[in-house]
Amino acid sequence: MGTVTIGVSIAVPEPHGSLLQERRTGFGDAAAHGIPTHVTLLPPTEVEPGALPAVEAHLAQVAAAGRPFPMRLSGTGTFRPVSPVVYVRVVEGAEVCAWLQQRVRDASGPLVRELQFPYHPHVTVAHGIDERAMDRAFEELAGYEAQWSCTGFALHEQGTDGVWRQLREFPFGGSVVPPQTARADRGTLPTR
């Protein structure tokens, strides 16, 4: 029957998600249309379709132990020359993301796997495009700022068309963090 490719991530909410996805497309990243803006907790992982109920049960347990927390993005970074990626930095909430991704891949669950690179929470805004476009992404989003209250994560599956689609959301078990003020909750781009 084959396998399915899944991933687990924290969504970057609106209006931030659409804005960063549009910018990623504008830099020439052809894959941007099929990848919702996110912070990865589990990179693309192949599993048997029959394993999905166990995966969902495991993720529900991880989410039940989690609590809402503040996320803040600020400025850019890059993994070049090791990996052709420019990203927006997670400057608040990174430690919780690291804790969550460890729980998702815990040896007691169905998603045990080694990572190709050490875990570093980030929001990709350019991947595998030409160097000049990568430089442009790095420079143009250097002043980007956004923040929100993270209240859970989601399981996605990659379709045969390359598009990632959400299968299920997993809200955290704790009480909801109060929303940020309207001004603080907007993503901002630098003015030039």
PDB file of C-alpha atoms in Angstrom:
ATOM      1  CA  MET A   1       0.000   0.000   0.000  1.00  0.00           C
ATOM      2  CA  GLY A   2       2.977   2.349   0.385  1.00  0.00           C
ATOM      3  CA  THR A   3       3.642   5.148   2.819  1.00  0.00           C
ATOM      4  CA  VAL A   4       2.388   8.659   3.428  1.00  0.00           C
ATOM      5  CA  THR A   5       4.576  11.662   4.196  1.00  0.00           C
ATOM      6  CA  ILE A   6       3.557  13.571   7.296  1.00  0.00           C
ATOM      7  CA  GLY A   7       4.876  16.528   9.250  1.00  0.00           C
ATOM      8  CA  VAL A   8       4.014  18.239  12.519  1.00  0.00           C
ATOM      9  CA  SER A   9       4.171  21.996  12.841  1.00  0.00           C
ATOM     10  CA  ILE A  10       3.035  25.154  14.568  1.00  0.00           C
ATOM     11  CA  ALA A  11       1.112  27.346  12.148  1.00  0.00           C
ATOM     12  CA  VAL A  12       2.080  30.975  11.778  1.00  0.00           C
ATOM     13  CA  PRO A  13      -1.378  32.565  12.109  1.00  0.00           C
ATOM     14  CA  GLU A  14      -2.968  35.248   9.959  1.00  0.00           C
ATOM     15  CA  PRO A  15      -2.154  37.814   8.856  1.00  0.00           C
ATOM     16  CA  HIS A  16       1.491  36.775   9.366  1.00  0.00           C
ATOM     17  CA  GLY A  17       1.249  33.411   7.573  1.00  0.00           C
ATOM     18  CA  SER A  18      -0.140  34.766   4.300  1.00  0.00           C
ATOM     19  CA  LEU A  19       2.233  37.708   4.302  1.00  0.00           C
ATOM     20  CA  LEU A  20       5.319  35.511   4.696  1.00  0.00           C
ATOM     21  CA  GLN A  21       4.015  32.979   2.158  1.00  0.00           C
ATOM     22  CA  GLU A  22       3.467  35.788  -0.375  1.00  0.00           C
ATOM     23  CA  ARG A  23       6.966  37.107   0.259  1.00  0.00           C
ATOM     24  CA  ARG A  24       8.419  33.597  -0.140  1.00  0.00           C
ATOM     25  CA  THR A  25       6.633  33.254  -3.486  1.00  0.00           C
ATOM     26  CA  GLY A  26       7.883  36.708  -4.483  1.00  0.00           C
ATOM     27  CA  PHE A  27      11.485  35.652  -3.873  1.00  0.00           C
ATOM     28  CA  GLY A  28      10.987  32.898  -6.469  1.00  0.00           C
ATOM     29  CA  ASP A  29      10.501  29.885  -4.198  1.00  0.00           C
ATOM     30  CA  ALA A  30       8.232  27.703  -6.363  1.00  0.00           C
ATOM     31  CA  ALA A  31       7.392  25.381  -3.440  1.00  0.00           C
ATOM     32  CA  ALA A  32       5.912  28.225  -1.369  1.00  0.00           C
ATOM     33  CA  HIS A  33       2.362  27.780  -2.682  1.00  0.00           C
ATOM     34  CA  GLY A  34       2.124  24.272  -1.237  1.00  0.00           C
ATOM     35  CA  ILE A  35       3.705  24.900   2.165  1.00  0.00           C
ATOM     36  CA  PRO A  36       1.677  26.774   4.794  1.00  0.00           C
ATOM     37  CA  THR A  37       3.888  29.126   6.825  1.00  0.00           C
ATOM     38  CA  HIS A  38       5.006  27.263   9.929  1.00  0.00           C
ATOM     39  CA  VAL A  39       7.581  26.313  12.556  1.00  0.00           C
ATOM     40  CA  THR A  40       8.477  22.635  12.132  1.00  0.00           C
ATOM     41  CA  LEU A  41       8.197  20.197  15.037  1.00  0.00           C
ATOM     42  CA  LEU A  42       8.607  17.036  12.918  1.00  0.00           C
ATOM     43  CA  PRO A  43      10.148  17.313   9.434  1.00  0.00           C
ATOM     44  CA  PRO A  44       8.738  15.295   6.517  1.00  0.00           C
ATOM     45  CA  THR A  45       8.514  11.702   7.746  1.00  0.00           C
ATOM     46  CA  GLU A  46       7.235   8.617   5.934  1.00  0.00           C
ATOM     47  CA  VAL A  47       4.824   6.375   7.841  1.00  0.00           C
ATOM     48  CA  GLU A  48       2.491   3.529   6.976  1.00  0.00           C
ATOM     49  CA  PRO A  49      -1.105   4.768   6.534  1.00  0.00           C
ATOM     50  CA  GLY A  50      -2.202   2.280   9.194  1.00  0.00           C
ATOM     51  CA  ALA A  51       0.059   4.023  11.716  1.00  0.00           C
ATOM     52  CA  LEU A  52      -1.880   7.303  11.544  1.00  0.00           C
ATOM     53  CA  PRO A  53      -4.298   6.490  14.409  1.00  0.00           C
ATOM     54  CA  ALA A  54      -1.319   5.741  16.711  1.00  0.00           C
ATOM     55  CA  VAL A  55       0.410   8.924  15.500  1.00  0.00           C
ATOM     56  CA  GLU A  56      -2.696  10.981  16.262  1.00  0.00           C
ATOM     57  CA  ALA A  57      -3.093   9.409  19.711  1.00  0.00           C
ATOM     58  CA  HIS A  58       0.572  10.160  20.478  1.00  0.00           C
ATOM     59  CA  LEU A  59       0.276  13.763  19.307  1.00  0.00           C
ATOM     60  CA  ALA A  60      -2.871  14.226  21.400  1.00  0.00           C
ATOM     61  CA  GLN A  61      -0.878  13.138  24.476  1.00  0.00           C
ATOM     62  CA  VAL A  62       1.952  15.529  23.652  1.00  0.00           C
ATOM     63  CA  ALA A  63      -0.522  18.407  23.203  1.00  0.00           C
ATOM     64  CA  ALA A  64      -2.354  17.542  26.432  1.00  0.00           C
ATOM     65  CA  ALA A  65       0.914  18.039  28.343  1.00  0.00           C
ATOM     66  CA  GLY A  66       1.596  21.381  26.607  1.00  0.00           C
ATOM     67  CA  ARG A  67       0.483  24.835  27.593  1.00  0.00           C
ATOM     68  CA  PRO A  68      -0.102  27.935  25.463  1.00  0.00           C
ATOM     69  CA  PHE A  69       2.974  30.119  25.160  1.00  0.00           C
ATOM     70  CA  PRO A  70       4.042  33.365  23.488  1.00  0.00           C
ATOM     71  CA  MET A  71       5.763  33.130  20.096  1.00  0.00           C
ATOM     72  CA  ARG A  72       7.720  36.020  18.652  1.00  0.00           C
ATOM     73  CA  LEU A  73       9.487  36.287  15.306  1.00  0.00           C
ATOM     74  CA  SER A  74      12.160  38.897  14.689  1.00  0.00           C
ATOM     75  CA  GLY A  75      14.693  39.383  11.908  1.00  0.00           C
ATOM     76  CA  THR A  76      16.318  36.876   9.607  1.00  0.00           C
ATOM     77  CA  GLY A  77      18.934  34.145   9.682  1.00  0.00           C
ATOM     78  CA  THR A  78      20.343  31.602   7.260  1.00  0.00           C
ATOM     79  CA  PHE A  79      21.668  28.056   7.250  1.00  0.00           C
ATOM     80  CA  ARG A  80      23.912  28.797   4.250  1.00  0.00           C
ATOM     81  CA  PRO A  81      26.338  27.381   3.213  1.00  0.00           C
ATOM     82  CA  VAL A  82      25.294  24.118   4.937  1.00  0.00           C
ATOM     83  CA  SER A  83      21.701  24.288   3.664  1.00  0.00           C
ATOM     84  CA  PRO A  84      20.208  26.762   1.136  1.00  0.00           C
ATOM     85  CA  VAL A  85      17.677  28.313   3.540  1.00  0.00           C
ATOM     86  CA  VAL A  86      16.860  31.854   4.671  1.00  0.00           C
ATOM     87  CA  TYR A  87      14.474  32.099   7.600  1.00  0.00           C
ATOM     88  CA  VAL A  88      12.747  34.436  10.025  1.00  0.00           C
ATOM     89  CA  ARG A  89      14.090  33.854  13.533  1.00  0.00           C
ATOM     90  CA  VAL A  90      11.991  32.571  16.441  1.00  0.00           C
ATOM     91  CA  VAL A  91      13.203  34.801  19.281  1.00  0.00           C
ATOM     92  CA  GLU A  92      10.559  33.896  21.860  1.00  0.00           C
ATOM     93  CA  GLY A  93       9.083  30.432  22.235  1.00  0.00           C
ATOM     94  CA  ALA A  94      12.101  28.591  20.798  1.00  0.00           C
ATOM     95  CA  GLU A  95      12.721  26.632  23.998  1.00  0.00           C
ATOM     96  CA  VAL A  96       9.114  25.415  24.082  1.00  0.00           C
ATOM     97  CA  CYS A  97       9.323  24.440  20.400  1.00  0.00           C
ATOM     98  CA  ALA A  98      12.454  22.415  21.204  1.00  0.00           C
ATOM     99  CA  TRP A  99      10.668  20.722  24.116  1.00  0.00           C
ATOM    100  CA  LEU A 100       7.652  19.900  21.918  1.00  0.00           C
ATOM    101  CA  GLN A 101       9.689  18.470  19.036  1.00  0.00           C
ATOM    102  CA  GLN A 102      11.546  16.209  21.474  1.00  0.00           C
ATOM    103  CA  ARG A 103       8.215  14.913  22.821  1.00  0.00           C
ATOM    104  CA  VAL A 104       6.891  14.367  19.296  1.00  0.00           C
ATOM    105  CA  ARG A 105       9.951  12.217  18.434  1.00  0.00           C
ATOM    106  CA  ASP A 106      10.129  10.518  21.852  1.00  0.00           C
ATOM    107  CA  ALA A 107      11.257   6.883  21.899  1.00  0.00           C
ATOM    108  CA  SER A 108       7.983   5.854  23.546  1.00  0.00           C
ATOM    109  CA  GLY A 109       5.947   7.027  20.546  1.00  0.00           C
ATOM    110  CA  PRO A 110       5.505   6.084  16.878  1.00  0.00           C
ATOM    111  CA  LEU A 111       7.536   8.990  15.443  1.00  0.00           C
ATOM    112  CA  VAL A 112      11.052   8.113  16.577  1.00  0.00           C
ATOM    113  CA  ARG A 113      13.596   9.446  14.114  1.00  0.00           C
ATOM    114  CA  GLU A 114      16.973  11.095  13.923  1.00  0.00           C
ATOM    115  CA  LEU A 115      17.211  14.592  12.498  1.00  0.00           C
ATOM    116  CA  GLN A 116      19.533  15.443   9.621  1.00  0.00           C
ATOM    117  CA  PHE A 117      20.559  18.672  11.412  1.00  0.00           C
ATOM    118  CA  PRO A 118      20.289  19.815  15.049  1.00  0.00           C
ATOM    119  CA  TYR A 119      16.821  21.221  15.788  1.00  0.00           C
ATOM    120  CA  HIS A 120      16.599  24.999  15.306  1.00  0.00           C
ATOM    121  CA  PRO A 121      13.072  26.462  15.290  1.00  0.00           C
ATOM    122  CA  HIS A 122      12.566  28.931  12.441  1.00  0.00           C
ATOM    123  CA  VAL A 123      10.156  30.049   9.697  1.00  0.00           C
ATOM    124  CA  THR A 124      11.552  29.362   6.220  1.00  0.00           C
ATOM    125  CA  VAL A 125      11.113  32.263   3.779  1.00  0.00           C
ATOM    126  CA  ALA A 126      13.429  31.046   0.988  1.00  0.00           C
ATOM    127  CA  HIS A 127      14.707  27.567   0.172  1.00  0.00           C
ATOM    128  CA  GLY A 128      16.805  26.308  -2.703  1.00  0.00           C
ATOM    129  CA  ILE A 129      16.529  29.407  -4.865  1.00  0.00           C
ATOM    130  CA  ASP A 130      19.327  31.402  -6.494  1.00  0.00           C
ATOM    131  CA  GLU A 131      21.810  33.167  -4.224  1.00  0.00           C
ATOM    132  CA  ARG A 132      20.775  36.693  -5.198  1.00  0.00           C
ATOM    133  CA  ALA A 133      17.144  35.945  -4.332  1.00  0.00           C
ATOM    134  CA  MET A 134      18.293  34.369  -1.042  1.00  0.00           C
ATOM    135  CA  ASP A 135      20.256  37.539  -0.251  1.00  0.00           C
ATOM    136  CA  ARG A 136      17.188  39.634  -1.088  1.00  0.00           C
ATOM    137  CA  ALA A 137      14.992  37.576   1.269  1.00  0.00           C
ATOM    138  CA  PHE A 138      17.586  37.925   4.042  1.00  0.00           C
ATOM    139  CA  GLU A 139      17.803  41.707   3.597  1.00  0.00           C
ATOM    140  CA  GLU A 140      14.151  42.556   2.928  1.00  0.00           C
ATOM    141  CA  LEU A 141      12.805  40.637   5.928  1.00  0.00           C
ATOM    142  CA  ALA A 142      15.600  41.643   8.332  1.00  0.00           C
ATOM    143  CA  GLY A 143      13.246  44.007  10.156  1.00  0.00           C
ATOM    144  CA  TYR A 144      10.241  41.664  10.208  1.00  0.00           C
ATOM    145  CA  GLU A 145       8.463  41.343  13.570  1.00  0.00           C
ATOM    146  CA  ALA A 146       5.398  39.318  14.592  1.00  0.00           C
ATOM    147  CA  GLN A 147       4.033  37.787  17.770  1.00  0.00           C
ATOM    148  CA  TRP A 148       1.063  35.706  18.867  1.00  0.00           C
ATOM    149  CA  SER A 149      -0.067  33.213  21.478  1.00  0.00           C
ATOM    150  CA  CYS A 150       0.640  29.652  20.354  1.00  0.00           C
ATOM    151  CA  THR A 151      -2.201  27.402  21.491  1.00  0.00           C
ATOM    152  CA  GLY A 152      -1.351  24.110  19.754  1.00  0.00           C
ATOM    153  CA  PHE A 153       0.107  22.415  16.698  1.00  0.00           C
ATOM    154  CA  ALA A 154      -1.114  20.397  13.716  1.00  0.00           C
ATOM    155  CA  LEU A 155      -0.465  17.205  11.771  1.00  0.00           C
ATOM    156  CA  HIS A 156      -0.091  17.612   7.994  1.00  0.00           C
ATOM    157  CA  GLU A 157       0.184  15.206   5.082  1.00  0.00           C
ATOM    158  CA  GLN A 158       1.970  15.947   1.826  1.00  0.00           C
ATOM    159  CA  GLY A 159      -0.128  15.092  -1.201  1.00  0.00           C
ATOM    160  CA  THR A 160       1.179  13.592  -4.422  1.00  0.00           C
ATOM    161  CA  ASP A 161       0.945  17.141  -5.836  1.00  0.00           C
ATOM    162  CA  GLY A 162       3.516  18.324  -3.272  1.00  0.00           C
ATOM    163  CA  VAL A 163       0.957  20.377  -1.318  1.00  0.00           C
ATOM    164  CA  TRP A 164       0.842  20.001   2.478  1.00  0.00           C
ATOM    165  CA  ARG A 165      -2.676  19.654   3.891  1.00  0.00           C
ATOM    166  CA  GLN A 166      -3.721  19.728   7.513  1.00  0.00           C
ATOM    167  CA  LEU A 167      -5.125  16.451   8.843  1.00  0.00           C
ATOM    168  CA  ARG A 168      -5.830  17.501  12.423  1.00  0.00           C
ATOM    169  CA  GLU A 169      -5.144  20.229  14.988  1.00  0.00           C
ATOM    170  CA  PHE A 170      -3.953  19.442  18.505  1.00  0.00           C
ATOM    171  CA  PRO A 171      -4.762  22.197  21.027  1.00  0.00           C
ATOM    172  CA  PHE A 172      -2.709  22.383  24.192  1.00  0.00           C
ATOM    173  CA  GLY A 173      -4.245  21.154  27.436  1.00  0.00           C
ATOM    174  CA  GLY A 174      -3.752  24.350  29.440  1.00  0.00           C
ATOM    175  CA  SER A 175      -5.760  27.521  29.610  1.00  0.00           C
ATOM    176  CA  VAL A 176      -5.467  29.992  26.767  1.00  0.00           C
ATOM    177  CA  VAL A 177      -2.901  32.778  27.016  1.00  0.00           C
ATOM    178  CA  PRO A 178      -4.600  36.206  26.783  1.00  0.00           C
ATOM    179  CA  PRO A 179      -4.341  37.641  23.256  1.00  0.00           C
ATOM    180  CA  GLN A 180      -1.712  40.283  22.556  1.00  0.00           C
ATOM    181  CA  THR A 181      -2.751  43.845  21.896  1.00  0.00           C
ATOM    182  CA  ALA A 182      -3.872  44.527  18.351  1.00  0.00           C
ATOM    183  CA  ARG A 183      -0.713  46.510  17.558  1.00  0.00           C
ATOM    184  CA  ALA A 184       1.660  43.884  18.977  1.00  0.00           C
ATOM    185  CA  ASP A 185      -0.184  41.116  17.139  1.00  0.00           C
ATOM    186  CA  ARG A 186       0.513  42.480  13.652  1.00  0.00           C
ATOM    187  CA  GLY A 187       3.542  41.493  11.620  1.00  0.00           C
ATOM    188  CA  THR A 188       5.535  44.465  10.447  1.00  0.00           C
ATOM    189  CA  LEU A 189       7.951  44.968   7.633  1.00  0.00           C
ATOM    190  CA  PRO A 190      10.601  47.658   7.761  1.00  0.00           C
ATOM    191  CA  THR A 191       9.939  50.833   5.868  1.00  0.00           C
ATOM    192  CA  ARG A 192      12.637  51.962   3.521  1.00  0.00           C
TER     193      ARG A 192
END
